[in-house]
Amino acid sequence: MAKESFKIIESAYGKAGVKILHVSQQGSVHTIRELEVETSLTLNNHKDYERGDNSDIIATDTQKNTVYILAKQYGISSPEEFGLILANHFISKYPWVVKAKVTLSAHPWQRVSDTAGRPHNHAFVSTPLSVRVASVLLIRGQMPVVSAGIRNLRVLKTTQSAFVNFVSDEYRSLPDFKDRLFSTIVTADWTYGKINQELDFDSAFSTAHASVLEVFAGPADKGIFSPSVQNSQFLTQKMILEKIPQVEQISISMPNVHYFGFDLSKFPRIPGLEGKCSGDVYLPVDKPSGQITSTLARGMITSKL
């Protein structure tokens, strides 16, 4: 009878939740970067798992210390650049590390403006409009794969959105909506196909973030019409690929955040509720919700740049 054998086909270990605040100074102007970092290393052997031999383990506490030491040595110019520094360090210093992955999220800080509208030299306010994320994957002998993204960007508009002419069969209960509230929480992830001197990670993130809002909202006075979440999602991806030539592909998730009109017909003894009165009343409903996701890759469109 053949003896059954087993093989570890994947392994990694690292440190999560490494929080760091870096402060740099140019004259009287201070700049801050606050990150949460996770490191993950894969080794060229499994003797730690199979035999309890720890001789090749770079302790997760050592990985944590490395984050702080390299931040002190090189600074943090952007999440992506710092991720590259960390990944390259682990691959170059430890020959038995075959893969290093670093994921980072940035806390959003903005300079306080004084009464004259001038940005403050050293005072900041937390502005949690959204969360910036980044990821660096470096496999020994290969080029690094750098990704970036947006988390928790919640948006809402009260008109210029519709959803009509969808499948009508015996299971349908949803009516056509020619004018509706449109709200979602945007999650976006894009991968850079090229990392060159022209690529500024901070500028690229700002461009992608602004593109999401531009496609969603449109001009301030008139807005922009959305026939579906799907179409708005595609137009957002297309704009980002056109504006940032180094981005190879982008994935976006836009779940429906529903606001349904509150049924006031249950209160017939209160006069005037059928009209506009002071406005419309909606009931926020978070579950269940529609989930709309897609990935757009370069090659499907022609860049204008």
mmCIF file of C-alpha atoms in Angstrom:
data_model
loop_
_atom_site.group_PDB
_atom_site.id
_atom_site.type_symbol
_atom_site.label_atom_id
_atom_site.label_comp_id
_atom_site.label_asym_id
_atom_site.label_seq_id
_atom_site.Cartn_x
_atom_site.Cartn_y
_atom_site.Cartn_z
ATOM 1 C CA MET A 1 0.000 0.000 0.000
ATOM 2 C CA ALA A 2 1.379 3.401 -1.009
ATOM 3 C CA LYS A 3 2.078 5.779 1.834
ATOM 4 C CA GLU A 4 0.204 9.046 1.630
ATOM 5 C CA SER A 5 2.436 12.134 1.457
ATOM 6 C CA PHE A 6 1.826 15.791 2.078
ATOM 7 C CA LYS A 7 3.415 18.951 0.705
ATOM 8 C CA ILE A 8 3.219 22.573 1.799
ATOM 9 C CA ILE A 9 2.275 24.451 -1.361
ATOM 10 C CA GLU A 10 2.051 27.965 0.055
ATOM 11 C CA SER A 11 3.311 29.737 3.154
ATOM 12 C CA ALA A 12 4.025 33.248 4.381
ATOM 13 C CA TYR A 13 4.353 35.058 7.656
ATOM 14 C CA GLY A 14 4.762 38.656 8.742
ATOM 15 C CA LYS A 15 3.662 41.518 10.962
ATOM 16 C CA ALA A 16 0.325 43.305 10.717
ATOM 17 C CA GLY A 17 -0.903 46.547 12.227
ATOM 18 C CA VAL A 18 2.468 48.327 12.354
ATOM 19 C CA LYS A 19 1.511 51.949 12.939
ATOM 20 C CA ILE A 20 3.975 54.739 12.228
ATOM 21 C CA LEU A 21 3.974 58.538 12.078
ATOM 22 C CA HIS A 22 6.872 60.119 10.204
ATOM 23 C CA VAL A 23 7.583 63.853 10.495
ATOM 24 C CA SER A 24 9.953 65.585 8.077
ATOM 25 C CA GLN A 25 11.023 69.219 8.159
ATOM 26 C CA GLN A 26 12.121 71.745 5.575
ATOM 27 C CA GLY A 27 12.864 74.977 7.357
ATOM 28 C CA SER A 28 9.785 75.886 9.363
ATOM 29 C CA VAL A 29 7.464 73.668 7.291
ATOM 30 C CA HIS A 30 6.717 70.216 8.702
ATOM 31 C CA THR A 31 5.242 67.337 6.677
ATOM 32 C CA ILE A 32 3.656 64.222 8.164
ATOM 33 C CA ARG A 33 2.866 60.728 6.917
ATOM 34 C CA GLU A 34 0.902 58.312 9.103
ATOM 35 C CA LEU A 35 0.757 54.724 7.860
ATOM 36 C CA GLU A 36 -0.348 51.291 8.960
ATOM 37 C CA VAL A 37 1.967 48.675 7.475
ATOM 38 C CA GLU A 38 1.763 44.919 7.044
ATOM 39 C CA THR A 39 4.744 42.831 5.970
ATOM 40 C CA SER A 40 4.645 39.261 4.669
ATOM 41 C CA LEU A 41 7.631 37.064 3.741
ATOM 42 C CA THR A 42 7.881 33.727 1.947
ATOM 43 C CA LEU A 43 11.047 31.638 2.384
ATOM 44 C CA ASN A 44 12.727 29.132 0.059
ATOM 45 C CA ASN A 45 12.158 26.310 2.551
ATOM 46 C CA HIS A 46 9.594 25.009 5.052
ATOM 47 C CA LYS A 47 11.870 23.619 7.747
ATOM 48 C CA ASP A 48 10.274 25.916 10.314
ATOM 49 C CA TYR A 49 6.868 24.350 9.623
ATOM 50 C CA GLU A 50 7.970 20.765 9.087
ATOM 51 C CA ARG A 51 10.784 20.353 11.626
ATOM 52 C CA GLY A 52 10.422 23.295 13.997
ATOM 53 C CA ASP A 53 13.772 24.683 12.803
ATOM 54 C CA ASN A 54 13.593 28.466 13.250
ATOM 55 C CA SER A 55 17.073 29.281 11.923
ATOM 56 C CA ASP A 56 15.792 31.063 8.796
ATOM 57 C CA ILE A 57 12.895 32.927 10.411
ATOM 58 C CA ILE A 58 13.101 36.718 10.367
ATOM 59 C CA ALA A 59 10.939 37.267 13.435
ATOM 60 C CA THR A 60 7.807 39.298 12.925
ATOM 61 C CA ASP A 61 9.095 41.614 15.661
ATOM 62 C CA THR A 62 12.240 42.125 13.562
ATOM 63 C CA GLN A 63 10.042 42.969 10.579
ATOM 64 C CA LYS A 64 8.213 45.519 12.739
ATOM 65 C CA ASN A 65 11.504 47.098 13.826
ATOM 66 C CA THR A 66 12.623 47.265 10.195
ATOM 67 C CA VAL A 67 9.636 49.466 9.341
ATOM 68 C CA TYR A 68 10.680 52.079 11.901
ATOM 69 C CA ILE A 69 14.407 51.898 11.114
ATOM 70 C CA LEU A 70 13.984 52.273 7.348
ATOM 71 C CA ALA A 71 11.532 55.133 7.870
ATOM 72 C CA LYS A 72 14.213 56.887 9.915
ATOM 73 C CA GLN A 73 16.911 56.169 7.322
ATOM 74 C CA TYR A 74 14.998 56.955 4.116
ATOM 75 C CA GLY A 75 11.866 58.842 5.130
ATOM 76 C CA ILE A 76 8.390 58.244 3.712
ATOM 77 C CA SER A 77 7.810 60.154 0.487
ATOM 78 C CA SER A 78 4.693 58.115 -0.394
ATOM 79 C CA PRO A 79 3.144 54.792 0.681
ATOM 80 C CA GLU A 80 4.217 53.189 -2.597
ATOM 81 C CA GLU A 81 7.828 54.390 -2.388
ATOM 82 C CA PHE A 82 8.134 53.247 1.225
ATOM 83 C CA GLY A 83 6.641 49.869 0.304
ATOM 84 C CA LEU A 84 9.293 49.494 -2.394
ATOM 85 C CA ILE A 85 12.050 50.340 0.105
ATOM 86 C CA LEU A 86 10.787 47.710 2.543
ATOM 87 C CA ALA A 87 10.285 44.962 -0.048
ATOM 88 C CA ASN A 88 13.719 45.544 -1.598
ATOM 89 C CA HIS A 89 15.313 45.450 1.859
ATOM 90 C CA PHE A 90 13.859 42.058 2.742
ATOM 91 C CA ILE A 91 14.833 40.533 -0.628
ATOM 92 C CA SER A 92 18.357 41.977 -0.701
ATOM 93 C CA LYS A 93 19.306 41.371 2.948
ATOM 94 C CA TYR A 94 17.992 37.823 3.335
ATOM 95 C CA PRO A 95 18.951 35.528 0.388
ATOM 96 C CA TRP A 96 16.487 32.837 1.484
ATOM 97 C CA VAL A 97 13.483 35.174 1.222
ATOM 98 C CA VAL A 98 11.891 34.529 -2.173
ATOM 99 C CA LYS A 99 8.865 36.801 -1.903
ATOM 100 C CA ALA A 100 8.123 39.962 0.050
ATOM 101 C CA LYS A 101 4.741 41.637 0.162
ATOM 102 C CA VAL A 102 4.095 44.959 1.847
ATOM 103 C CA THR A 103 0.626 46.474 2.195
ATOM 104 C CA LEU A 104 0.096 49.989 3.496
ATOM 105 C CA SER A 105 -2.797 52.276 4.358
ATOM 106 C CA ALA A 106 -2.419 56.009 4.913
ATOM 107 C CA HIS A 107 -4.344 58.058 7.462
ATOM 108 C CA PRO A 108 -5.645 61.212 5.750
ATOM 109 C CA TRP A 109 -4.188 64.398 7.240
ATOM 110 C CA GLN A 110 -4.623 67.904 5.830
ATOM 111 C CA ARG A 111 -2.966 71.141 6.820
ATOM 112 C CA VAL A 112 -5.041 73.515 8.921
ATOM 113 C CA SER A 113 -5.667 76.867 7.219
ATOM 114 C CA ASP A 114 -5.422 80.043 9.265
ATOM 115 C CA THR A 115 -7.880 82.947 9.139
ATOM 116 C CA ALA A 116 -6.089 84.336 6.068
ATOM 117 C CA GLY A 117 -6.482 81.018 4.242
ATOM 118 C CA ARG A 118 -2.789 80.131 4.480
ATOM 119 C CA PRO A 119 -1.839 76.451 5.006
ATOM 120 C CA HIS A 120 -0.304 75.969 8.432
ATOM 121 C CA ASN A 121 3.366 75.038 8.743
ATOM 122 C CA HIS A 122 2.914 72.413 11.448
ATOM 123 C CA ALA A 123 -0.774 71.976 12.372
ATOM 124 C CA PHE A 124 -2.964 69.327 10.734
ATOM 125 C CA VAL A 125 -6.571 68.124 10.862
ATOM 126 C CA SER A 126 -7.774 64.577 10.245
ATOM 127 C CA THR A 127 -9.896 64.464 7.079
ATOM 128 C CA PRO A 128 -11.338 60.943 6.735
ATOM 129 C CA LEU A 129 -12.893 61.497 3.313
ATOM 130 C CA SER A 130 -11.405 58.184 2.203
ATOM 131 C CA VAL A 131 -8.448 55.913 2.909
ATOM 132 C CA ARG A 132 -5.455 55.596 0.608
ATOM 133 C CA VAL A 133 -3.938 52.121 0.301
ATOM 134 C CA ALA A 134 -0.929 50.670 -1.502
ATOM 135 C CA SER A 135 0.702 47.290 -2.022
ATOM 136 C CA VAL A 136 4.133 46.157 -3.208
ATOM 137 C CA LEU A 137 4.812 42.540 -4.207
ATOM 138 C CA LEU A 138 8.434 41.652 -4.956
ATOM 139 C CA ILE A 139 9.425 38.133 -6.050
ATOM 140 C CA ARG A 140 13.132 37.405 -6.241
ATOM 141 C CA GLY A 141 14.391 37.826 -9.799
ATOM 142 C CA GLN A 142 11.310 39.702 -10.956
ATOM 143 C CA MET A 143 10.180 43.311 -11.200
ATOM 144 C CA PRO A 144 8.058 44.629 -8.331
ATOM 145 C CA VAL A 145 4.303 44.807 -8.751
ATOM 146 C CA VAL A 146 3.007 48.068 -7.293
ATOM 147 C CA SER A 147 -0.692 48.636 -6.688
ATOM 148 C CA ALA A 148 -2.627 51.481 -5.103
ATOM 149 C CA GLY A 149 -6.212 52.132 -4.215
ATOM 150 C CA ILE A 150 -9.053 53.876 -2.428
ATOM 151 C CA ARG A 151 -11.182 52.615 0.444
ATOM 152 C CA ASN A 152 -14.391 53.914 2.060
ATOM 153 C CA LEU A 153 -15.088 56.779 -0.350
ATOM 154 C CA ARG A 154 -18.783 57.322 0.343
ATOM 155 C CA VAL A 155 -20.668 59.500 -2.133
ATOM 156 C CA LEU A 156 -24.305 60.481 -2.686
ATOM 157 C CA LYS A 157 -26.228 62.565 -5.176
ATOM 158 C CA THR A 158 -29.938 63.321 -4.968
ATOM 159 C CA THR A 159 -30.773 63.433 -8.683
ATOM 160 C CA GLN A 160 -29.333 62.844 -12.171
ATOM 161 C CA SER A 161 -29.468 59.071 -11.730
ATOM 162 C CA ALA A 162 -31.821 56.501 -13.208
ATOM 163 C CA PHE A 163 -32.296 52.753 -13.537
ATOM 164 C CA VAL A 164 -34.804 51.663 -16.180
ATOM 165 C CA ASN A 165 -35.431 49.034 -18.877
ATOM 166 C CA PHE A 166 -33.914 46.119 -16.996
ATOM 167 C CA VAL A 167 -35.198 42.554 -17.214
ATOM 168 C CA SER A 168 -38.918 42.327 -16.502
ATOM 169 C CA ASP A 169 -40.131 38.847 -15.664
ATOM 170 C CA GLU A 170 -42.216 37.031 -13.046
ATOM 171 C CA TYR A 171 -39.549 37.583 -10.379
ATOM 172 C CA ARG A 172 -39.295 41.348 -10.754
ATOM 173 C CA SER A 173 -40.782 43.672 -8.137
ATOM 174 C CA LEU A 174 -38.575 46.756 -8.593
ATOM 175 C CA PRO A 175 -40.157 49.533 -10.681
ATOM 176 C CA ASP A 176 -38.307 51.695 -13.178
ATOM 177 C CA PHE A 177 -36.595 54.688 -11.577
ATOM 178 C CA LYS A 178 -36.233 57.619 -13.975
ATOM 179 C CA ASP A 179 -34.848 59.839 -11.221
ATOM 180 C CA ARG A 180 -33.410 58.448 -8.002
ATOM 181 C CA LEU A 181 -30.861 58.969 -5.260
ATOM 182 C CA PHE A 182 -27.509 57.401 -6.098
ATOM 183 C CA SER A 183 -25.190 56.525 -3.239
ATOM 184 C CA THR A 184 -22.277 54.112 -3.015
ATOM 185 C CA ILE A 185 -19.044 53.395 -1.160
ATOM 186 C CA VAL A 186 -16.232 53.242 -3.689
ATOM 187 C CA THR A 187 -13.441 50.695 -3.410
ATOM 188 C CA ALA A 188 -10.818 50.986 -6.137
ATOM 189 C CA ASP A 189 -7.547 49.157 -6.823
ATOM 190 C CA TRP A 190 -5.203 49.849 -9.700
ATOM 191 C CA THR A 191 -1.905 48.282 -10.753
ATOM 192 C CA TYR A 192 0.991 50.185 -12.264
ATOM 193 C CA GLY A 193 2.368 48.508 -15.368
ATOM 194 C CA LYS A 194 5.265 50.944 -15.628
ATOM 195 C CA ILE A 195 7.265 52.581 -12.855
ATOM 196 C CA ASN A 196 9.338 55.350 -14.394
ATOM 197 C CA GLN A 197 10.645 58.808 -13.560
ATOM 198 C CA GLU A 198 7.450 60.426 -14.835
ATOM 199 C CA LEU A 199 5.341 58.553 -12.272
ATOM 200 C CA ASP A 200 4.527 60.570 -9.171
ATOM 201 C CA PHE A 201 2.577 58.301 -6.825
ATOM 202 C CA ASP A 202 0.981 61.162 -4.884
ATOM 203 C CA SER A 203 -0.125 62.907 -8.065
ATOM 204 C CA ALA A 204 -1.446 59.655 -9.533
ATOM 205 C CA PHE A 205 -3.526 58.972 -6.426
ATOM 206 C CA SER A 206 -4.952 62.506 -6.468
ATOM 207 C CA THR A 207 -5.833 62.131 -10.149
ATOM 208 C CA ALA A 208 -7.588 58.805 -9.600
ATOM 209 C CA HIS A 209 -9.476 60.132 -6.565
ATOM 210 C CA ALA A 210 -10.565 63.255 -8.448
ATOM 211 C CA SER A 211 -11.679 61.148 -11.430
ATOM 212 C CA VAL A 212 -14.043 59.118 -9.254
ATOM 213 C CA LEU A 213 -15.696 62.303 -8.035
ATOM 214 C CA GLU A 214 -15.734 63.941 -11.478
ATOM 215 C CA VAL A 215 -17.574 61.058 -13.136
ATOM 216 C CA PHE A 216 -19.956 60.671 -10.203
ATOM 217 C CA ALA A 217 -20.884 64.333 -9.697
ATOM 218 C CA GLY A 218 -20.129 66.246 -12.911
ATOM 219 C CA PRO A 219 -20.259 70.074 -13.093
ATOM 220 C CA ALA A 220 -21.420 71.793 -9.894
ATOM 221 C CA ASP A 221 -24.410 73.555 -11.464
ATOM 222 C CA LYS A 222 -25.786 70.799 -13.686
ATOM 223 C CA GLY A 223 -24.256 67.526 -12.547
ATOM 224 C CA ILE A 224 -23.947 64.537 -14.859
ATOM 225 C CA PHE A 225 -26.519 61.858 -15.684
ATOM 226 C CA SER A 226 -25.914 58.239 -14.673
ATOM 227 C CA PRO A 227 -28.048 55.558 -16.376
ATOM 228 C CA SER A 228 -26.631 52.869 -14.070
ATOM 229 C CA VAL A 229 -23.923 52.180 -11.517
ATOM 230 C CA GLN A 230 -22.288 49.943 -14.120
ATOM 231 C CA ASN A 231 -21.936 52.751 -16.641
ATOM 232 C CA SER A 232 -20.585 55.216 -14.087
ATOM 233 C CA GLN A 233 -18.081 52.588 -12.972
ATOM 234 C CA PHE A 234 -16.820 51.994 -16.516
ATOM 235 C CA LEU A 235 -16.498 55.709 -17.275
ATOM 236 C CA THR A 236 -14.504 56.190 -14.069
ATOM 237 C CA GLN A 237 -12.093 53.391 -14.950
ATOM 238 C CA LYS A 238 -11.727 54.688 -18.501
ATOM 239 C CA MET A 239 -10.909 58.207 -17.301
ATOM 240 C CA ILE A 240 -8.262 56.952 -14.864
ATOM 241 C CA LEU A 241 -6.569 54.844 -17.558
ATOM 242 C CA GLU A 242 -6.602 57.788 -19.936
ATOM 243 C CA LYS A 243 -5.195 60.237 -17.402
ATOM 244 C CA ILE A 244 -2.534 57.986 -15.827
ATOM 245 C CA PRO A 245 -0.613 56.161 -18.589
ATOM 246 C CA GLN A 246 1.367 54.061 -16.092
ATOM 247 C CA VAL A 247 -1.773 52.347 -14.769
ATOM 248 C CA GLU A 248 -2.208 48.936 -16.398
ATOM 249 C CA GLN A 249 -5.632 47.995 -15.020
ATOM 250 C CA ILE A 250 -8.165 49.131 -12.443
ATOM 251 C CA SER A 251 -10.818 47.285 -10.462
ATOM 252 C CA ILE A 252 -13.713 49.096 -8.802
ATOM 253 C CA SER A 253 -16.447 47.925 -6.463
ATOM 254 C CA MET A 254 -19.515 50.142 -6.003
ATOM 255 C CA PRO A 255 -22.217 48.615 -3.798
ATOM 256 C CA ASN A 256 -25.631 50.246 -3.758
ATOM 257 C CA VAL A 257 -26.289 52.228 -0.600
ATOM 258 C CA HIS A 258 -30.052 52.414 -0.674
ATOM 259 C CA TYR A 259 -32.268 55.274 0.475
ATOM 260 C CA PHE A 260 -35.942 54.447 0.033
ATOM 261 C CA GLY A 261 -38.739 56.991 0.277
ATOM 262 C CA PHE A 262 -40.542 56.722 3.618
ATOM 263 C CA ASP A 263 -44.191 55.729 3.183
ATOM 264 C CA LEU A 264 -46.198 58.632 4.606
ATOM 265 C CA SER A 265 -49.517 57.314 3.279
ATOM 266 C CA LYS A 266 -49.903 55.497 6.617
ATOM 267 C CA PHE A 267 -50.712 58.828 8.257
ATOM 268 C CA PRO A 268 -53.829 60.089 6.420
ATOM 269 C CA ARG A 269 -55.017 62.183 9.389
ATOM 270 C CA ILE A 270 -52.013 64.499 9.083
ATOM 271 C CA PRO A 271 -52.707 67.021 6.302
ATOM 272 C CA GLY A 272 -50.202 68.046 3.655
ATOM 273 C CA LEU A 273 -47.917 65.035 3.740
ATOM 274 C CA GLU A 274 -48.652 64.192 0.100
ATOM 275 C CA GLY A 275 -46.939 67.351 -1.154
ATOM 276 C CA LYS A 276 -43.358 68.521 -0.957
ATOM 277 C CA CYS A 277 -43.779 70.252 2.418
ATOM 278 C CA SER A 278 -40.213 70.919 3.582
ATOM 279 C CA GLY A 279 -38.690 68.273 1.335
ATOM 280 C CA ASP A 280 -38.521 64.507 0.898
ATOM 281 C CA VAL A 281 -37.891 61.919 3.618
ATOM 282 C CA TYR A 282 -35.863 58.774 2.970
ATOM 283 C CA LEU A 283 -35.095 55.653 4.980
ATOM 284 C CA PRO A 284 -31.449 54.457 4.792
ATOM 285 C CA VAL A 285 -31.251 50.693 4.180
ATOM 286 C CA ASP A 286 -27.818 49.077 4.236
ATOM 287 C CA LYS A 287 -28.759 45.414 3.660
ATOM 288 C CA PRO A 288 -29.395 43.721 1.335
ATOM 289 C CA SER A 289 -27.533 45.774 -1.258
ATOM 290 C CA GLY A 290 -26.510 45.405 -4.868
ATOM 291 C CA GLN A 291 -22.838 44.688 -5.537
ATOM 292 C CA ILE A 292 -21.348 46.033 -8.761
ATOM 293 C CA THR A 293 -17.720 45.203 -9.607
ATOM 294 C CA SER A 294 -15.567 45.230 -12.717
ATOM 295 C CA THR A 295 -11.969 45.422 -13.930
ATOM 296 C CA LEU A 296 -10.866 47.460 -16.929
ATOM 297 C CA ALA A 297 -7.443 46.768 -18.439
ATOM 298 C CA ARG A 298 -5.359 48.731 -20.890
ATOM 299 C CA GLY A 299 -5.728 47.514 -24.451
ATOM 300 C CA MET A 300 -9.507 47.821 -24.280
ATOM 301 C CA ILE A 301 -9.234 51.575 -24.860
ATOM 302 C CA THR A 302 -6.812 53.919 -26.590
ATOM 303 C CA SER A 303 -5.140 56.432 -24.300
ATOM 304 C CA LYS A 304 -5.363 60.073 -25.366
ATOM 305 C CA LEU A 305 -1.933 60.771 -23.879
#
